[in-house]
JSON list of C-alpha atoms in Angstrom, two decimals:
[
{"chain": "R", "resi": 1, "resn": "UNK", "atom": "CA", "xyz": [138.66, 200.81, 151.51]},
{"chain": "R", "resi": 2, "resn": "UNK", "atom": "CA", "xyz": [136.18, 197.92, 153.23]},
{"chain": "R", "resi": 3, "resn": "UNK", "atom": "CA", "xyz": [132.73, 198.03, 153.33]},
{"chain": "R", "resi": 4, "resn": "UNK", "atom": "CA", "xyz": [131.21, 196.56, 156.35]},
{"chain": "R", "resi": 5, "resn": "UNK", "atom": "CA", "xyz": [128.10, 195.83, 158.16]},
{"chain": "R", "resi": 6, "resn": "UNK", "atom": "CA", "xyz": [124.41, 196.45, 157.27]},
{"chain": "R", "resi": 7, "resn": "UNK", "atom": "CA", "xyz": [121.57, 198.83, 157.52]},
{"chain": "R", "resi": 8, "resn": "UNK", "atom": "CA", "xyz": [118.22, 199.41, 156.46]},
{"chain": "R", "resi": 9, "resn": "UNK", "atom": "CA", "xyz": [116.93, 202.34, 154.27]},
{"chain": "R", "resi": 10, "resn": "UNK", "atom": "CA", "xyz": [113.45, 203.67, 153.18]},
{"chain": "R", "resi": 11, "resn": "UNK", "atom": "CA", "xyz": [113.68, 204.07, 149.21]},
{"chain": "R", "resi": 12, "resn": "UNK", "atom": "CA", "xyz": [111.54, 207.33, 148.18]},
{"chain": "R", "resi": 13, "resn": "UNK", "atom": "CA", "xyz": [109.14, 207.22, 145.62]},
{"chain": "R", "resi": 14, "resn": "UNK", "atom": "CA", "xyz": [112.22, 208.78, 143.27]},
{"chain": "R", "resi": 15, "resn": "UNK", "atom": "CA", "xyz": [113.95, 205.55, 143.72]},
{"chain": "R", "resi": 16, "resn": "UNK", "atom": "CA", "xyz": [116.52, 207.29, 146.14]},
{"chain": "R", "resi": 17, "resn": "UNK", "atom": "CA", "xyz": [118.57, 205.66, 148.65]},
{"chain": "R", "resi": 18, "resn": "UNK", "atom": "CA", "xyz": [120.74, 206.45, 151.66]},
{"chain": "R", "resi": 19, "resn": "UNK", "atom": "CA", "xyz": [124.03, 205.33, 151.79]},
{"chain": "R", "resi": 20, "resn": "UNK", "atom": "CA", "xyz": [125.32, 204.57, 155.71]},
{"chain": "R", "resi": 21, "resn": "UNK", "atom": "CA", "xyz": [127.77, 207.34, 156.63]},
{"chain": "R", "resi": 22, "resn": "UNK", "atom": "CA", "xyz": [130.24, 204.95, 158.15]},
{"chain": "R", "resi": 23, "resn": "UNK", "atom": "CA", "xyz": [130.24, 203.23, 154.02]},
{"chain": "R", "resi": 24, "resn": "UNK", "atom": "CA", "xyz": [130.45, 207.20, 153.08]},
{"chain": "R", "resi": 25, "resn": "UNK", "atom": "CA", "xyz": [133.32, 207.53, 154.80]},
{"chain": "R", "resi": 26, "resn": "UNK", "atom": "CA", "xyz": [135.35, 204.56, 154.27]},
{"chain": "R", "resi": 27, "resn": "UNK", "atom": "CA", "xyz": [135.16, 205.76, 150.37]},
{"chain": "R", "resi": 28, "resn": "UNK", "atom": "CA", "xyz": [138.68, 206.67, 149.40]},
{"chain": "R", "resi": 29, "resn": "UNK", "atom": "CA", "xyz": [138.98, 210.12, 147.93]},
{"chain": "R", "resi": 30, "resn": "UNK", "atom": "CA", "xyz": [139.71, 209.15, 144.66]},
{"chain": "R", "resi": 31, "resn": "UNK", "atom": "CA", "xyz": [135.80, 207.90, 144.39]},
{"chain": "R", "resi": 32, "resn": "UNK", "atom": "CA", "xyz": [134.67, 211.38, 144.46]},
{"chain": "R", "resi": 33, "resn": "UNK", "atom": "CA", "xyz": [131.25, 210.06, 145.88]},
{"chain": "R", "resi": 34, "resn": "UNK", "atom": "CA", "xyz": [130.22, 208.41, 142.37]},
{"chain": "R", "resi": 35, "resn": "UNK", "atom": "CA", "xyz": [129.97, 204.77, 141.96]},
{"chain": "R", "resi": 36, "resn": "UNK", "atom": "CA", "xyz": [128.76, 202.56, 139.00]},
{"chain": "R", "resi": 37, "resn": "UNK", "atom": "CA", "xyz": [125.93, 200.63, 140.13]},
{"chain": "R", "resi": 38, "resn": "UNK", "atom": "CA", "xyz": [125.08, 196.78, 138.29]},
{"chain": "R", "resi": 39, "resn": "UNK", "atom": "CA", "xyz": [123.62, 193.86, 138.64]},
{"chain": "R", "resi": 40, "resn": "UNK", "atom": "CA", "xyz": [124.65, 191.71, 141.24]},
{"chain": "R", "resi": 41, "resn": "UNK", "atom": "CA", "xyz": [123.85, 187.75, 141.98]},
{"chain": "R", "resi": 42, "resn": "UNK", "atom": "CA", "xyz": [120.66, 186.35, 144.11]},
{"chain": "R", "resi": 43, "resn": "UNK", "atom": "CA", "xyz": [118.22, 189.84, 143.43]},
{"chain": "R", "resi": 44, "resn": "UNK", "atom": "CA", "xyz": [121.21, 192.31, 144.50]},
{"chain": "R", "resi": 45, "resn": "UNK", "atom": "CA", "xyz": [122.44, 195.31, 143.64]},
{"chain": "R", "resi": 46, "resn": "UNK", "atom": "CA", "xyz": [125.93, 195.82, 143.80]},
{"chain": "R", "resi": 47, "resn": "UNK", "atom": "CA", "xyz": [127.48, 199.22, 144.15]},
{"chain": "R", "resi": 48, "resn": "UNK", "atom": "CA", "xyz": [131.21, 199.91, 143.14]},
{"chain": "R", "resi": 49, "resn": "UNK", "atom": "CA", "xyz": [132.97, 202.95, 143.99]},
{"chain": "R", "resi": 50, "resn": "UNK", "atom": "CA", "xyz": [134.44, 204.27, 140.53]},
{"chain": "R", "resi": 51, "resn": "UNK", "atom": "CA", "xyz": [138.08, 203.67, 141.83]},
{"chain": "R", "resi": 52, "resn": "UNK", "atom": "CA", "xyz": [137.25, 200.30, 142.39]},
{"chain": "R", "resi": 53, "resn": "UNK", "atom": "CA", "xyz": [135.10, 199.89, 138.83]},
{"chain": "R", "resi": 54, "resn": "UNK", "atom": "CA", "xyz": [137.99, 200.87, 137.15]},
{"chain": "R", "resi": 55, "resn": "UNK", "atom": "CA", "xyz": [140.07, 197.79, 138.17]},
{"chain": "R", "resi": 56, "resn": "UNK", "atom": "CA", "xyz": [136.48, 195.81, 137.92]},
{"chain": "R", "resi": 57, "resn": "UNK", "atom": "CA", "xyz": [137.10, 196.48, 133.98]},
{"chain": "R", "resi": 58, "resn": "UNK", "atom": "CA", "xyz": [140.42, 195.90, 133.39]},
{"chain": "R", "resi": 59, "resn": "UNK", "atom": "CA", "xyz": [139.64, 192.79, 135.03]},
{"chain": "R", "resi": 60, "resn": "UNK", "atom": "CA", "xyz": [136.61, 192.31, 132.57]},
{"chain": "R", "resi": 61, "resn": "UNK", "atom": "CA", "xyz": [138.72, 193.30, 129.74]},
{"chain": "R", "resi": 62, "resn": "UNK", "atom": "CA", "xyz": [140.80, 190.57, 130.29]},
{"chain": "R", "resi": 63, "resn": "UNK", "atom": "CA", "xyz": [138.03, 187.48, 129.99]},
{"chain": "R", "resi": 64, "resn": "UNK", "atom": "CA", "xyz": [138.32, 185.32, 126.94]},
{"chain": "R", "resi": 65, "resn": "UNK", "atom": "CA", "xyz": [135.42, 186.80, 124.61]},
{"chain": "R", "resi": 66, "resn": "UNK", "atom": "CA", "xyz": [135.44, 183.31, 122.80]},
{"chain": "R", "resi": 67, "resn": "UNK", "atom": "CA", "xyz": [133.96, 182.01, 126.04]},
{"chain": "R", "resi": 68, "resn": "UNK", "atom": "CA", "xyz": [129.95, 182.18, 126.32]},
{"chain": "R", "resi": 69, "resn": "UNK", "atom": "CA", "xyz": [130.05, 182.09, 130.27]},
{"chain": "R", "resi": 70, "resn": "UNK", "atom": "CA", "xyz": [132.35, 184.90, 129.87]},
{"chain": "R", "resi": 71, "resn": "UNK", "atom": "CA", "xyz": [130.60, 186.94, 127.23]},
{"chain": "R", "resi": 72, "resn": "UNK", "atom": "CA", "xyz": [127.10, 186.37, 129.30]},
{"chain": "R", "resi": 73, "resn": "UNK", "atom": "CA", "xyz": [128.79, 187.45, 132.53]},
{"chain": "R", "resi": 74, "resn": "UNK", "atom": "CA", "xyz": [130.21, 190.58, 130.68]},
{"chain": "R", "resi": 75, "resn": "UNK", "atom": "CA", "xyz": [126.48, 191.47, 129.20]},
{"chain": "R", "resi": 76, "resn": "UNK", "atom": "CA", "xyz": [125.16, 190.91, 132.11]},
{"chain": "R", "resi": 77, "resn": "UNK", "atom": "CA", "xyz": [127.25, 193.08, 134.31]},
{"chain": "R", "resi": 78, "resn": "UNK", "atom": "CA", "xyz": [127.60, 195.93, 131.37]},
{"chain": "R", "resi": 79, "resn": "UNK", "atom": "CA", "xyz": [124.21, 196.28, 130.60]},
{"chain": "R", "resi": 80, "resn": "UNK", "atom": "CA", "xyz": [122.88, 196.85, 133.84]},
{"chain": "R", "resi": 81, "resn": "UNK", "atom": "CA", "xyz": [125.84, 199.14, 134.87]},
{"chain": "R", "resi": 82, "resn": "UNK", "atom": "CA", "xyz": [124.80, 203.21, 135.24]},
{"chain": "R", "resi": 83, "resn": "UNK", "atom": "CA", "xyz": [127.12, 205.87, 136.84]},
{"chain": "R", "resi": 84, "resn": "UNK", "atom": "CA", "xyz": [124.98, 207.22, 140.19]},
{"chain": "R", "resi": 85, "resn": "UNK", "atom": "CA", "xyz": [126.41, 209.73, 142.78]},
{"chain": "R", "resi": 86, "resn": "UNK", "atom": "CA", "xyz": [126.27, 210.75, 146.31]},
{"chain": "R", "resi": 87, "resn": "UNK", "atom": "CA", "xyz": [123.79, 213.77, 146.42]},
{"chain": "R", "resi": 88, "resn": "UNK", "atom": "CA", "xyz": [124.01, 216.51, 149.18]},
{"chain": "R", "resi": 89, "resn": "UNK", "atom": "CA", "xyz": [121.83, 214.31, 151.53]},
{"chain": "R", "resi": 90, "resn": "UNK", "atom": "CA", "xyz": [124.31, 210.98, 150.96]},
{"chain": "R", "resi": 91, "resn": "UNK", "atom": "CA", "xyz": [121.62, 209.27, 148.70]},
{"chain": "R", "resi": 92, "resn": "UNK", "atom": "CA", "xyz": [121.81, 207.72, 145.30]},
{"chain": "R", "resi": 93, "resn": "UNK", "atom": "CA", "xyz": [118.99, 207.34, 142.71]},
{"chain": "R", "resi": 94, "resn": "UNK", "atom": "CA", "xyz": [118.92, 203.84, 141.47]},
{"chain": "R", "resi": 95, "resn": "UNK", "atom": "CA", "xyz": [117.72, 203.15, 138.03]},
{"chain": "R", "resi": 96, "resn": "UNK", "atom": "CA", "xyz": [114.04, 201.84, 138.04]},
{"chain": "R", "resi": 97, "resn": "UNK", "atom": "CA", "xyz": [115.08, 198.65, 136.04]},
{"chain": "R", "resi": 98, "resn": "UNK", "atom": "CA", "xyz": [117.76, 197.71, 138.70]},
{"chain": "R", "resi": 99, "resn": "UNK", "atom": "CA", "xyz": [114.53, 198.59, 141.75]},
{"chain": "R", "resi": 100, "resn": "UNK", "atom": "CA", "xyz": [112.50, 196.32, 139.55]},
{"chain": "R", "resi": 101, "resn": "UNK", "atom": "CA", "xyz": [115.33, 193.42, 138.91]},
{"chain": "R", "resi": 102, "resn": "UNK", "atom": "CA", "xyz": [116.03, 193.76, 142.74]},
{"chain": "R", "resi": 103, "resn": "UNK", "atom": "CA", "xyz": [112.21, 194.28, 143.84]},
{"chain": "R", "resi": 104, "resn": "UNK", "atom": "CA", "xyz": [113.05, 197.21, 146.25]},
{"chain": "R", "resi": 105, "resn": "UNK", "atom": "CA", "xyz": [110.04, 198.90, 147.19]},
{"chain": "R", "resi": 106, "resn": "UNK", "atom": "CA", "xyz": [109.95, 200.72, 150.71]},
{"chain": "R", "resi": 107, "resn": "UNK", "atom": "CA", "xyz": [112.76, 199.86, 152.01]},
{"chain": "R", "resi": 108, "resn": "UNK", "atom": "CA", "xyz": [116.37, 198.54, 151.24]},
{"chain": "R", "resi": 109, "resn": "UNK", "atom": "CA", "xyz": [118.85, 196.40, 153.31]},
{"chain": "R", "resi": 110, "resn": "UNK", "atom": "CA", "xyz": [122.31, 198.23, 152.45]},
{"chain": "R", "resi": 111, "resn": "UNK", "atom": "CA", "xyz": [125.10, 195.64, 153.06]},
{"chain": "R", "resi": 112, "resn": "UNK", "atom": "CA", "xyz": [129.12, 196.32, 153.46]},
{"chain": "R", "resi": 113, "resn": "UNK", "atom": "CA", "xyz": [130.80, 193.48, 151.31]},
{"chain": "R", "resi": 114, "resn": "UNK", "atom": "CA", "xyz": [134.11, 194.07, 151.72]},
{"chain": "R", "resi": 115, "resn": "UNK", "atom": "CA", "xyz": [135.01, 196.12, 148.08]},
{"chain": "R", "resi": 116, "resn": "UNK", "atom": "CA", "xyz": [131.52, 197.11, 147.19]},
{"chain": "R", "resi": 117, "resn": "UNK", "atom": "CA", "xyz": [128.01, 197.57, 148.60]},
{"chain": "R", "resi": 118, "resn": "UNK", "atom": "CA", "xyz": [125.16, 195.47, 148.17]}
]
């Protein structure tokens, strides 16, 4: 699974957001259209299909908790994270503190980066 390219998306007043069909489809099966959706770096979002999120844990899992960088890096990524999922239109509803953090209003630039979407 890659994510490529961009595209630009109103974002309704219920916070809701299409996903491109060409980042639809290059979803592996095993994603079931659900992703967990974070904080990302420089006022993104960053959206992680749940096959991929799985290995993004382990991976956190692994950080030395006796670190601060690490332990900030893990709040920061945990707290924000939520569970969102394709509805029949191929939109997600993103939390309004992750809108806020990312200052989304009408519109959203959706960007393929390679594992996830920003």
């Amino acid at each position: 699974m890659v994510f490529k390219g961009q595209a630009e998306y109103s974002v309704d007043s219920k916070g809701r957001v299409a996903i491109p069909a060409k980042m639809r489809n290059a979803m592996s099966p095993e994603a079931q259209g659900t992703f967990t959706i974070t904080r990302g770096f420089e006022d993104c979002i960053f959206l992680y299909p749940m096959d991929r999120w799985s290995s993004i844990e382990e991976e956190i899992g692994e950080l030395n908790m006796y670190n601060r960088e690490a332990r900030d890096f893990i709040r920061i990524i945990m707290m924000w994270a939520d569970e969102v999922s394709l509805d029949g239109q191929g939109r997600i509803s993103i939390p309004k503190p992750l809108l806020e953090f990312a200052g989304l209003g009408g519109s959203a630039l959706i960007l393929g980066a390679f594992d996830h979407i920003e």
